[in-house]
Amino acid sequence: MADYLTTLCLIVVLAPLTGSMLAGLFGSALGRAGAHWVTIIGVAIATLASALVFKAQVFDGAAVLNVNLYEWAALGGISFNIGFLVDSLTATMMLVVTFVSWMIHVYTIGYMHDDPGYQRFFSYISLFTFAMLMLIMANNFLQLFFGWEAVGLVSYLLIGFWFKRESAIFANMKAFLVNRVGDFGFLIGIAAILFYTGSLNYTTVFAVVPSLTGTTINVFGNADWSVLSFICIALFIGAMGKSAQVPLHVWLPDSMEGPTPISALIHAATMVTAGIFMVARMSPLFELSEAALTFILVIGATTALFMGLLGVVQHDIKRVIAYSTLSQLGYMTVALGASAYSAAIFHLVTHAFFKALLFLGAGSVIIALHHEQDMRRMGRLSRFMPFTWLTMLAGTLALVGFPGTSGFFSKDAIIEAVHLSELPGAGYAYFCVLAGVFITSLYSFRLLFLVFHGRDNVDSHAKGHLFESPPVVVLPLLILAVPSLLLGLVAIGPLLFGGYFADAIHVAPAHDVLARLGEDYHGVLGFMLHGLMTPPLWLAVAGFIVAWYCYQLRPELPGRIAAASGGLYRLLLNKYGFDDFNQAVFARGARGLGGLLWRIGDVRLIDGLIVNGSANSVRRFSGLIRHAQSGFLYHYAFAMIVGLVLLLALFVQDWPALLAQYGLMQPR
């Protein structure tokens, strides 16, 4: 069985890589159709192999696979390996990533069919899939870091795919730099793990870290930190960058500059979920530090509420969904902080399907309106695009947590888990996730009303060409709508209360809020009935009513509210000033410091003193010396005599005696 699973895992990672290389290196020879076929077939093979791995791990009860494929390097007695760790967590992530990526690959045929970079785009998204798979299948921190950096690199290429746009270049550079901040913390955490445990292999590290309890480290000043807290917080800073948590969230909304399929891939199943997966994988470490868990809880809660508020004032259809992603990632992070790791992964899985559905649905609208993205220029599109409207409605219901949909089960589980948590900051987190339900419902139904209902604001020229998207676009929407609506019904029991992740996730008994929640779990129907009597449902209904009243019944009201709110509305439009602060302090500050160092170091020190200064010194000295080259023999004879006298004076101690010996001087 181990050899069989190892072979399947190799197929999973190599199939997308092969497709990417063929489309990237031989795209001109393969043509447009050839490029999409080799990448789609590659990801389809990876999906099938992932399904077989999932079956073996989950249904057949195969043992956890932990295999080293080869030794990448050896240094100081430490071996750095490339290998796979496949358990229930890995198998679940493999299936979600490959399946969602497969649907996005198919959708891309319709969305990018006129783009001149067609082959290049397919090569990039297939390479992105490979990078994410290497990250989630790693059995050591070295390979984890490789996948971590690889998804960052490919996201840089994809966000700036339309590289002739200044906004795209700005966005991909912003994403790259912000993630470097998080990755610096991540790398420090990995270095600390290597220093204190002497290994980068997960199993060895997890076995050693309990012995570090009580060990302290002096980070700065006279304060002593727990080594485990330091490691966990450093690792989570990396997750803050990848999973866009406050204040390292600023890159994610700007990633909308890339084509819509990559927005769906980044936001749904790959890059932004890497941080959530990493913390869940490192649960044996994080469970040993309540300080780190509290930090995670507060950061996630802040992101969930305050990033959701920004979605209410956005007019770009993709940016509304982007801020929704930020908010939902906050929910997952809150679950991690509350030690409800299974609930975080459950929401990650359900969110992958309904968020991919929403992004691809938005892309379908953008195609129909000839790349118009401003919701103020839309309206009543349900008459022209019934399939897109139905699938977007399904995704919206799942996002707001309508009873029975996938989002209802995963989001309510997180809220209940946070309510049961006794960690510091749990009360603040519970308030944020509750308020976030109302905000989520408000901006979600606002989007639905502005785009598919309400006033008809579509340009007359665009209206003459309105049509439902082609089948290659609609089919992935219909397929993704099914798990968006139904997955929670079948998954909640085993994933949260059935020990599904017992071989992958470790929770300290004192933190096990899901176990306490499971004491009152009496099946899917009982969970739904309980949900009908709790505040999240009432808040979701309230959000729907407010959105309906403001954007369907009284569409002039939001403008009046915005004008009356004054500074608050401007604060939200200004995104709390994060971009302005970063631009003024970090971007301009870095440029100013660089200019100052250039003037002092490069111009004055290197060019002025070292390079030009030494050249000028040689020129002046040579200008003086050249006067000795007169061409007269007696000048040279005189110089030789003077030189001889100087040598005698310097190196001969008793030179008068020497001169007397040759009769040149009377002896003393």
XYZ file of C-alpha atoms in Angstrom:
668
model
C 0.000 0.000 0.000
C 2.867 2.405 0.784
C 4.398 1.953 -2.682
C 0.967 2.351 -4.275
C 0.300 5.611 -2.407
C 3.798 6.915 -3.162
C 3.242 6.301 -6.872
C -0.114 8.079 -6.736
C 1.458 11.042 -4.931
C 4.162 11.335 -7.581
C 1.456 11.336 -10.252
C -0.451 14.051 -8.384
C 2.474 16.478 -8.315
C 4.129 15.614 -11.629
C 1.019 15.668 -13.839
C 0.334 19.427 -13.416
C 4.067 20.171 -13.622
C 4.342 18.269 -16.901
C 1.350 20.113 -18.344
C 2.806 23.437 -17.250
C 6.194 22.716 -18.832
C 4.657 21.553 -22.113
C 2.393 24.602 -22.386
C 5.156 26.990 -21.309
C 8.076 25.646 -23.321
C 6.253 24.363 -26.380
C 3.156 26.562 -26.385
C 3.801 27.976 -29.849
C 4.169 24.486 -31.283
C 1.154 23.070 -29.436
C -1.097 25.996 -30.271
C -3.896 27.349 -28.108
C -5.954 24.158 -28.069
C -2.891 22.015 -27.396
C -1.851 24.201 -24.469
C -5.201 23.959 -22.730
C -5.542 20.244 -23.409
C -2.173 19.251 -21.916
C -2.741 21.329 -18.761
C -6.372 20.298 -18.287
C -5.514 16.625 -18.784
C -2.607 17.006 -16.357
C -4.801 18.495 -13.626
C -7.564 15.965 -14.373
C -5.064 13.121 -13.849
C -3.948 14.774 -10.600
C -7.598 15.017 -9.485
C -8.220 11.335 -10.220
C -5.034 10.295 -8.405
C -5.976 12.548 -5.460
C -9.395 10.891 -5.318
C -7.702 7.481 -5.129
C -5.422 8.725 -2.337
C -8.463 10.156 -0.530
C -10.277 6.825 -0.860
C -7.292 4.907 0.498
C -6.786 7.241 3.453
C -10.371 8.006 4.428
C -12.440 5.030 3.358
C -9.938 2.161 3.287
C -8.138 3.197 6.476
C -4.615 3.135 5.038
C -1.789 3.976 7.412
C -0.305 7.436 7.324
C 2.287 7.633 4.555
C 5.535 9.332 5.567
C 8.188 8.699 2.943
C 11.394 10.444 1.899
C 11.910 10.374 -1.857
C 15.511 11.547 -1.870
C 18.061 13.513 0.118
C 18.343 17.038 -1.214
C 21.332 18.039 0.924
C 23.230 17.108 4.101
C 24.865 19.683 6.330
C 26.461 19.268 9.724
C 24.891 15.865 10.254
C 21.404 17.179 9.360
C 19.684 15.631 6.372
C 17.376 17.768 4.203
C 14.908 15.564 2.353
C 12.148 15.786 -0.210
C 9.215 13.583 0.693
C 5.502 13.161 1.293
C 3.338 13.070 4.402
C -0.135 11.848 3.484
C -2.807 11.618 6.162
C -6.467 12.643 6.312
C -5.592 16.363 6.277
C -3.280 16.047 3.278
C -5.680 13.801 1.344
C -8.544 16.251 1.868
C -6.487 19.234 0.751
C -5.141 17.350 -2.275
C -8.642 16.550 -3.504
C -9.966 20.074 -2.946
C -7.002 21.808 -4.593
C -6.898 19.579 -7.663
C -10.677 19.504 -8.213
C -11.190 23.258 -7.877
C -8.121 23.892 -10.031
C -9.504 21.499 -12.665
C -12.800 23.402 -12.823
C -10.929 26.703 -13.129
C -8.765 25.289 -15.938
C -11.883 24.322 -17.892
C -13.509 27.699 -17.225
C -10.382 29.481 -18.454
C -10.949 28.204 -22.006
C -13.992 30.445 -22.258
C -12.705 33.401 -20.247
C -9.285 33.761 -21.892
C -10.132 32.612 -25.423
C -9.209 35.963 -27.026
C -6.167 36.717 -24.888
C -2.788 36.724 -26.673
C -1.129 35.183 -23.589
C -3.405 32.119 -23.675
C -0.675 29.432 -23.561
C 1.341 31.338 -20.973
C -1.682 31.647 -18.685
C -2.407 27.911 -18.765
C 1.240 27.195 -18.030
C 1.161 29.517 -15.014
C -2.046 28.197 -13.422
C -0.900 24.600 -13.819
C 2.448 25.514 -12.218
C 0.512 27.223 -9.411
C -1.354 23.985 -8.764
C 1.934 22.041 -8.632
C 3.404 24.512 -6.118
C 0.399 24.277 -3.803
C 0.460 20.488 -3.951
C 4.150 20.406 -3.006
C 3.322 22.626 -0.028
C 0.478 20.553 1.359
C 2.131 17.162 0.726
C 5.461 18.047 2.380
C 6.743 16.024 5.308
C 9.359 18.592 6.327
C 9.829 22.330 6.662
C 12.292 22.571 3.762
C 9.769 21.329 1.214
C 7.031 23.331 2.917
C 9.122 26.465 2.430
C 9.772 25.572 -1.216
C 6.036 25.282 -1.909
C 5.394 28.390 0.192
C 7.766 30.495 -1.899
C 6.737 28.869 -5.184
C 3.068 29.855 -4.793
C 4.262 33.364 -3.973
C 6.396 33.496 -7.106
C 3.674 32.186 -9.425
C 1.107 34.519 -7.860
C 3.462 37.389 -8.719
C 3.465 36.221 -12.349
C -0.306 35.767 -12.439
C -1.367 38.979 -10.703
C 0.833 40.875 -13.142
C -0.171 38.674 -16.079
C -1.350 41.711 -18.064
C 2.058 43.294 -17.592
C 1.359 46.244 -19.887
C -1.021 47.656 -17.279
C 0.618 49.898 -14.694
C -1.987 48.842 -12.117
C -1.135 45.164 -12.629
C 2.587 45.780 -12.195
C 1.898 47.788 -9.031
C -0.374 45.035 -7.694
C 2.012 42.143 -8.253
C 4.922 44.064 -6.755
C 2.754 44.948 -3.755
C 1.804 41.294 -3.269
C 5.421 40.231 -3.596
C 6.755 42.769 -1.076
C 4.027 42.269 1.532
C 4.527 38.524 1.399
C 8.270 39.000 1.852
C 7.483 40.614 5.208
C 5.452 37.611 6.297
C 7.950 35.144 4.846
C 10.760 36.744 6.827
C 8.922 35.842 10.029
C 8.172 32.384 8.646
C 11.841 31.783 7.875
C 12.883 32.918 11.359
C 10.411 30.428 12.840
C 11.823 27.592 10.718
C 15.388 28.582 11.663
C 14.445 28.526 15.358
C 12.907 25.082 14.925
C 16.111 23.803 13.324
C 18.245 25.383 16.060
C 16.275 23.971 18.985
C 15.273 20.564 17.585
C 18.119 19.789 15.192
C 15.709 18.671 12.481
C 13.232 19.936 9.898
C 11.193 16.736 9.626
C 7.686 17.109 11.026
C 7.644 13.877 13.027
C 10.991 14.593 14.703
C 10.068 18.195 15.477
C 6.668 17.243 16.921
C 8.342 14.657 19.150
C 10.965 17.084 20.458
C 8.971 20.307 21.028
C 7.227 19.211 24.267
C 10.666 19.125 25.882
C 11.068 22.832 25.063
C 8.279 23.804 27.457
C 9.775 26.286 29.910
C 12.729 27.122 27.655
C 13.081 30.857 27.144
C 14.786 33.109 24.635
C 15.830 36.757 24.866
C 14.453 38.451 21.761
C 15.073 42.105 22.629
C 15.611 44.119 25.781
C 15.540 42.221 29.057
C 12.301 40.337 28.379
C 12.425 36.551 28.168
C 10.069 34.873 25.728
C 8.942 31.295 25.689
C 10.762 29.580 22.834
C 7.547 27.858 21.775
C 5.608 31.135 21.731
C 8.366 32.778 19.723
C 8.408 29.952 17.170
C 4.616 29.824 16.839
C 4.190 33.595 16.470
C 7.005 33.729 13.908
C 5.358 30.947 11.898
C 1.990 32.681 12.135
C 3.472 35.930 10.816
C 4.191 33.930 7.677
C 0.570 32.788 7.659
C -0.561 36.422 8.087
C 1.160 37.257 4.815
C -0.044 34.279 2.784
C -3.564 34.242 4.243
C -3.843 38.057 4.222
C -4.517 38.820 7.866
C -4.422 42.372 9.256
C -2.084 44.234 8.788
C -0.546 42.117 5.998
C -3.846 41.957 4.114
C -3.305 44.883 1.770
C -2.068 42.842 -1.199
C -5.127 40.618 -1.609
C -7.733 43.129 -2.918
C -5.197 44.417 -5.452
C -4.669 40.876 -6.737
C -7.915 41.447 -8.650
C -5.726 43.016 -11.352
C -5.048 39.504 -12.598
C -7.543 37.650 -14.831
C -10.649 36.361 -13.031
C -9.665 32.646 -13.179
C -6.538 33.351 -11.178
C -8.539 35.446 -8.717
C -10.678 32.361 -8.172
C -7.665 30.058 -7.851
C -5.771 32.305 -5.419
C -8.810 33.115 -3.273
C -10.488 29.722 -3.250
C -8.142 26.785 -2.989
C -4.485 27.714 -3.208
C -2.321 30.546 -1.947
C -4.517 32.203 0.673
C -5.392 28.880 2.291
C -1.711 27.947 2.673
C -1.430 29.805 5.977
C -4.567 28.176 7.379
C -3.326 24.729 6.373
C 0.125 25.383 7.835
C -1.197 26.342 11.274
C -3.488 23.293 11.317
C -0.557 21.066 10.313
C 1.527 22.617 13.123
C -1.168 22.077 15.761
C 1.239 20.050 18.001
C 3.340 23.232 18.262
C 0.571 25.810 18.618
C -1.231 23.831 21.306
C 1.782 24.378 23.557
C 1.470 28.186 23.463
C -1.662 29.939 24.681
C -0.002 33.285 23.943
C 0.267 32.354 20.266
C -3.320 31.058 20.185
C -4.600 34.291 21.716
C -2.630 36.323 19.194
C -4.123 34.273 16.344
C -7.619 34.620 17.787
C -7.480 38.417 18.008
C -5.884 38.913 14.576
C -8.437 36.621 12.920
C -11.395 38.299 14.632
C -10.201 41.762 13.626
C -9.798 40.634 10.020
C -13.193 38.926 9.923
C -15.144 42.018 10.977
C -13.221 44.996 9.672
C -12.375 43.573 6.254
C -16.004 42.567 5.789
C -17.049 46.183 6.387
C -14.918 47.279 3.447
C -16.890 44.998 1.142
C -20.030 47.054 1.808
C -18.639 50.196 0.119
C -16.897 48.595 -2.879
C -18.312 49.012 -6.392
C -16.018 46.628 -8.282
C -17.728 43.217 -8.353
C -14.440 41.331 -7.940
C -13.270 43.518 -5.065
C -16.471 42.862 -3.105
C -15.754 39.134 -3.365
C -12.084 39.774 -2.534
C -12.967 41.514 0.734
C -15.348 38.653 1.395
C -12.354 36.314 1.100
C -10.433 38.406 3.623
C -13.340 38.205 6.044
C -13.803 34.453 5.614
C -10.085 33.856 6.083
C -10.530 35.747 9.345
C -13.192 33.223 10.373
C -10.802 30.350 9.632
C -8.043 32.063 11.611
C -10.374 32.606 14.569
C -11.135 28.886 14.534
C -7.404 28.120 14.600
C -6.936 30.447 17.567
C -9.785 28.735 19.409
C -8.074 25.352 18.758
C -10.986 24.350 16.521
C -8.580 23.291 13.768
C -11.050 20.846 12.233
C -13.670 23.598 11.948
C -11.100 25.848 10.258
C -10.275 23.175 7.667
C -13.992 22.393 7.242
C -14.667 26.053 6.446
C -11.594 26.129 4.204
C -13.054 23.239 2.176
C -16.590 24.615 1.881
C -15.264 28.118 1.209
C -13.066 26.787 -1.614
C -16.136 25.654 -3.528
C -18.524 28.548 -2.984
C -15.832 31.224 -3.323
C -14.578 29.703 -6.584
C -18.210 29.656 -7.694
C -18.689 33.342 -6.833
C -15.522 34.460 -8.573
C -16.228 32.438 -11.690
C -19.807 33.715 -11.673
C -18.491 37.273 -11.476
C -16.217 36.439 -14.391
C -19.214 35.241 -16.370
C -20.881 38.610 -15.786
C -17.705 40.429 -16.788
C -17.522 38.449 -20.046
C -21.143 39.304 -20.895
C -20.598 43.016 -20.200
C -17.353 43.192 -22.190
C -15.123 43.426 -19.095
C -17.246 45.938 -17.191
C -16.706 45.411 -13.442
C -18.521 48.374 -11.852
C -21.756 47.152 -10.260
C -23.282 50.600 -10.700
C -23.354 49.885 -14.443
C -25.185 46.583 -14.045
C -28.678 45.490 -13.018
C -31.434 43.047 -13.950
C -29.011 40.605 -15.537
C -31.023 37.623 -14.291
C -33.224 37.951 -17.389
C -30.257 37.501 -19.711
C -28.040 35.162 -17.661
C -30.295 32.718 -15.776
C -27.637 30.037 -15.176
C -25.095 32.541 -13.923
C -27.745 34.093 -11.666
C -28.789 30.718 -10.206
C -25.234 29.644 -9.493
C -24.341 33.030 -8.014
C -27.434 32.754 -5.814
C -26.263 29.327 -4.638
C -22.805 30.720 -3.826
C -24.324 33.695 -2.013
C -26.561 31.501 0.128
C -23.583 29.346 1.062
C -21.478 32.404 1.880
C -24.080 33.978 4.184
C -24.751 30.646 5.875
C -28.314 29.915 4.752
C -29.537 26.846 6.697
C -28.675 23.614 4.924
C -25.927 25.038 2.714
C -22.272 24.144 3.225
C -21.365 27.551 4.593
C -24.065 27.295 7.242
C -22.505 24.228 8.857
C -18.881 25.347 8.747
C -19.472 28.965 9.799
C -21.891 28.123 12.620
C -19.441 25.533 13.936
C -16.735 28.207 14.129
C -19.007 30.675 15.908
C -20.118 28.082 18.457
C -16.516 26.948 19.016
C -15.372 30.514 19.688
C -18.294 30.970 22.083
C -17.030 27.978 24.080
C -13.381 29.074 24.106
C -11.919 30.284 27.388
C -8.780 31.856 25.940
C -8.107 35.565 26.530
C -9.687 37.532 23.701
C -12.422 34.955 23.058
C -15.166 37.440 24.018
C -13.874 39.998 21.526
C -13.595 37.303 18.863
C -17.150 36.108 19.477
C -18.492 39.637 19.038
C -16.528 40.075 15.783
C -17.649 36.806 14.198
C -21.269 37.464 15.174
C -21.231 40.990 13.762
C -19.456 39.600 10.718
C -22.497 37.448 9.905
C -24.648 40.555 9.458
C -21.951 42.304 7.409
C -21.438 39.235 5.199
C -25.140 38.994 4.463
C -25.345 42.734 3.742
C -22.539 42.930 1.163
C -23.432 39.558 -0.403
C -27.063 40.422 -1.102
C -26.045 43.959 -2.055
C -23.958 42.431 -4.843
C -26.790 40.120 -5.896
C -29.361 42.935 -6.022
C -27.111 45.422 -7.812
C -25.983 42.938 -10.455
C -29.019 40.757 -11.120
C -31.995 42.795 -9.851
C -32.807 46.419 -9.039
C -32.395 49.191 -11.586
C -31.250 48.461 -15.122
C -28.039 50.488 -15.466
C -26.476 48.491 -18.287
C -25.072 50.517 -21.174
C -27.370 50.368 -24.210
C -24.553 49.126 -26.439
C -23.648 46.337 -23.997
C -27.321 45.425 -23.581
C -27.582 44.731 -27.294
C -24.933 42.024 -26.931
C -25.992 40.527 -23.599
C -26.096 36.749 -23.558
C -25.536 33.805 -21.261
C -21.930 32.650 -21.107
C -20.895 29.670 -23.272
C -21.218 26.107 -21.906
C -17.481 25.854 -21.163
C -17.994 28.705 -18.663
C -21.392 27.667 -17.296
C -20.574 23.974 -16.768
C -17.921 24.581 -14.053
C -20.381 26.929 -12.327
C -23.073 24.247 -12.211
C -20.594 21.619 -10.960
C -19.220 23.889 -8.211
C -22.755 24.805 -7.104
C -23.402 21.212 -6.002
C -20.743 20.989 -3.232
C -21.432 24.618 -2.339
C -24.955 23.604 -1.389
C -24.646 19.986 -0.255
C -21.134 19.245 1.022
C -21.828 20.430 4.560
C -24.689 17.966 4.991
C -22.437 14.941 4.552
C -19.169 16.336 5.949
C -20.061 17.989 9.248
C -20.448 14.789 11.253
C -17.179 13.053 10.367
C -15.040 16.172 9.956
C -15.961 17.837 13.239
C -17.180 15.125 15.566
C -16.105 11.802 14.040
C -12.367 11.889 14.601
C -11.731 12.478 10.899
C -8.469 14.381 11.524
C -7.315 12.294 14.492
C -4.148 11.207 12.651
C -3.226 14.748 11.603
C -4.395 17.320 14.171
C -3.513 17.404 17.848
C -5.617 19.361 20.354
C -4.849 19.693 24.054
C -7.789 18.463 26.180
C -8.062 21.868 27.894
C -8.547 23.560 24.501
C -10.828 21.017 22.834
C -13.896 23.182 22.229
C -15.136 20.915 19.431
C -15.316 17.984 21.842
C -17.530 20.068 24.110
C -19.592 21.158 21.126
C -19.902 17.532 20.040
C -21.556 16.609 23.346
C -24.653 18.462 22.134
C -24.428 17.295 18.516
C -27.368 15.063 17.582
C -27.030 14.790 13.836
C -27.398 17.127 10.889
C -31.087 17.838 11.462
C -30.514 18.686 15.116
C -27.655 21.032 14.182
C -29.900 22.801 11.677
C -32.764 23.139 14.138
C -30.387 24.533 16.724
C -29.062 26.988 14.125
C -32.579 28.304 13.512
C -32.722 29.517 17.105
C -29.309 31.179 17.353
C -28.191 34.784 16.670
C -26.200 34.013 13.464
C -29.379 33.180 11.534
C -31.204 36.266 12.786
C -28.236 38.450 11.882
C -28.039 36.913 8.394
C -31.761 37.583 7.877
C -31.287 41.148 9.142
C -28.475 41.661 6.619
C -30.729 40.405 3.816
C -33.564 42.737 4.864
C -31.278 45.777 5.042
C -29.769 44.960 1.625
C -33.224 44.437 0.097
C -34.563 47.678 1.560
C -31.531 49.782 0.585
C -30.731 48.376 -2.843
C -34.051 47.036 -4.077
C -36.829 49.057 -2.447
C -35.049 52.393 -1.763
C -31.963 52.515 -4.025
C -31.426 56.221 -3.328
C -30.996 55.552 0.412
C -27.357 54.273 0.408
C -26.181 57.545 -1.147
C -27.929 59.536 1.563
C -26.485 57.334 4.310
C -22.996 57.708 2.841
C -23.347 61.499 2.716
C -24.700 61.635 6.270
C -21.999 59.356 7.691
C -19.264 61.706 6.507
C -15.938 60.601 7.888
C -16.962 56.969 8.440
C -17.780 56.421 4.778
C -14.526 58.084 3.717
C -12.636 55.938 6.211
C -14.088 52.784 4.664
C -13.454 54.004 1.122
C -9.897 54.779 2.190
C -9.550 51.209 3.554
C -8.742 52.506 7.064
C -5.712 54.305 5.635
C -3.535 51.185 5.450
C -2.525 51.838 1.844
C -1.801 55.507 2.486
C 0.251 54.664 5.564
C 2.247 51.989 3.773
C 2.765 54.268 0.791
C 3.856 57.230 2.922
C 5.932 55.438 5.554
C 7.283 52.281 3.958
C 7.254 52.932 0.206
C 8.265 56.617 0.248
C 10.404 56.089 3.332
C 12.260 53.227 1.669
C 12.730 55.258 -1.508
C 13.914 58.265 0.506
C 16.325 56.145 2.548
C 17.533 54.488 -0.639
C 18.088 57.871 -2.270
C 19.997 59.116 0.779
C 22.184 55.999 0.895
C 22.742 56.310 -2.850
C 23.916 59.902 -2.523
C 26.113 59.230 0.513
C 27.305 55.717 -0.193
C 27.282 55.384 -3.960
C 27.894 58.901 -5.218
C 30.132 60.327 -2.494
C 31.825 57.309 -0.916
C 32.130 54.751 -3.715
C 32.189 56.976 -6.792
C 33.562 60.112 -5.164
C 36.121 58.785 -2.689
C 37.032 55.254 -3.741
C 36.672 55.154 -7.535
C 37.056 58.757 -8.671
C 39.105 59.708 -5.612
C 41.732 57.029 -6.200
C 41.821 57.886 -9.903
C 42.323 61.561 -9.132
C 45.068 60.755 -6.615
C 46.940 58.637 -9.154
C 46.554 61.371 -11.764
C 47.924 64.061 -9.455
C 50.813 61.903 -8.260
C 51.705 60.890 -11.794
C 51.539 64.564 -12.815
C 54.206 65.305 -10.253
C 56.376 62.290 -10.999
C 56.395 62.859 -14.752
C 58.566 65.948 -14.232
C 61.409 63.623 -13.255
C 61.397 62.232 -16.817
C 63.350 65.126 -18.402
C 65.446 63.119 -20.898
C 68.791 64.527 -19.616
C 71.405 61.942 -18.570
C 72.824 64.020 -15.723
C 69.324 64.327 -14.184
C 69.044 60.534 -14.103
C 72.594 60.186 -12.687
C 71.750 62.712 -9.997
C 68.533 60.834 -9.157
C 70.456 57.558 -8.866
C 72.986 59.149 -6.498
C 70.201 60.626 -4.381
C 68.448 57.247 -4.313
C 71.625 55.472 -3.302
C 72.204 57.906 -0.457
C 68.634 57.410 0.744
C 69.011 53.638 0.667
C 72.213 53.865 2.654
C 70.559 56.135 5.170
C 67.609 53.841 5.573
C 69.096 50.358 5.513
C 72.772 50.662 6.496
C 73.300 51.332 10.201
C 76.989 52.333 10.123
C 77.277 53.976 6.739
C 80.210 56.322 7.680
C 82.345 53.216 8.350
C 81.265 51.796 5.018
C 82.314 54.949 3.175
C 85.645 54.970 5.020
C 86.267 51.394 3.939
C 86.185 52.504 0.293
C 88.273 55.615 0.954
C 85.395 57.952 0.510
C 85.497 59.260 4.047
C 88.093 59.639 6.832
C 87.625 57.004 9.535
C 86.428 58.214 12.884
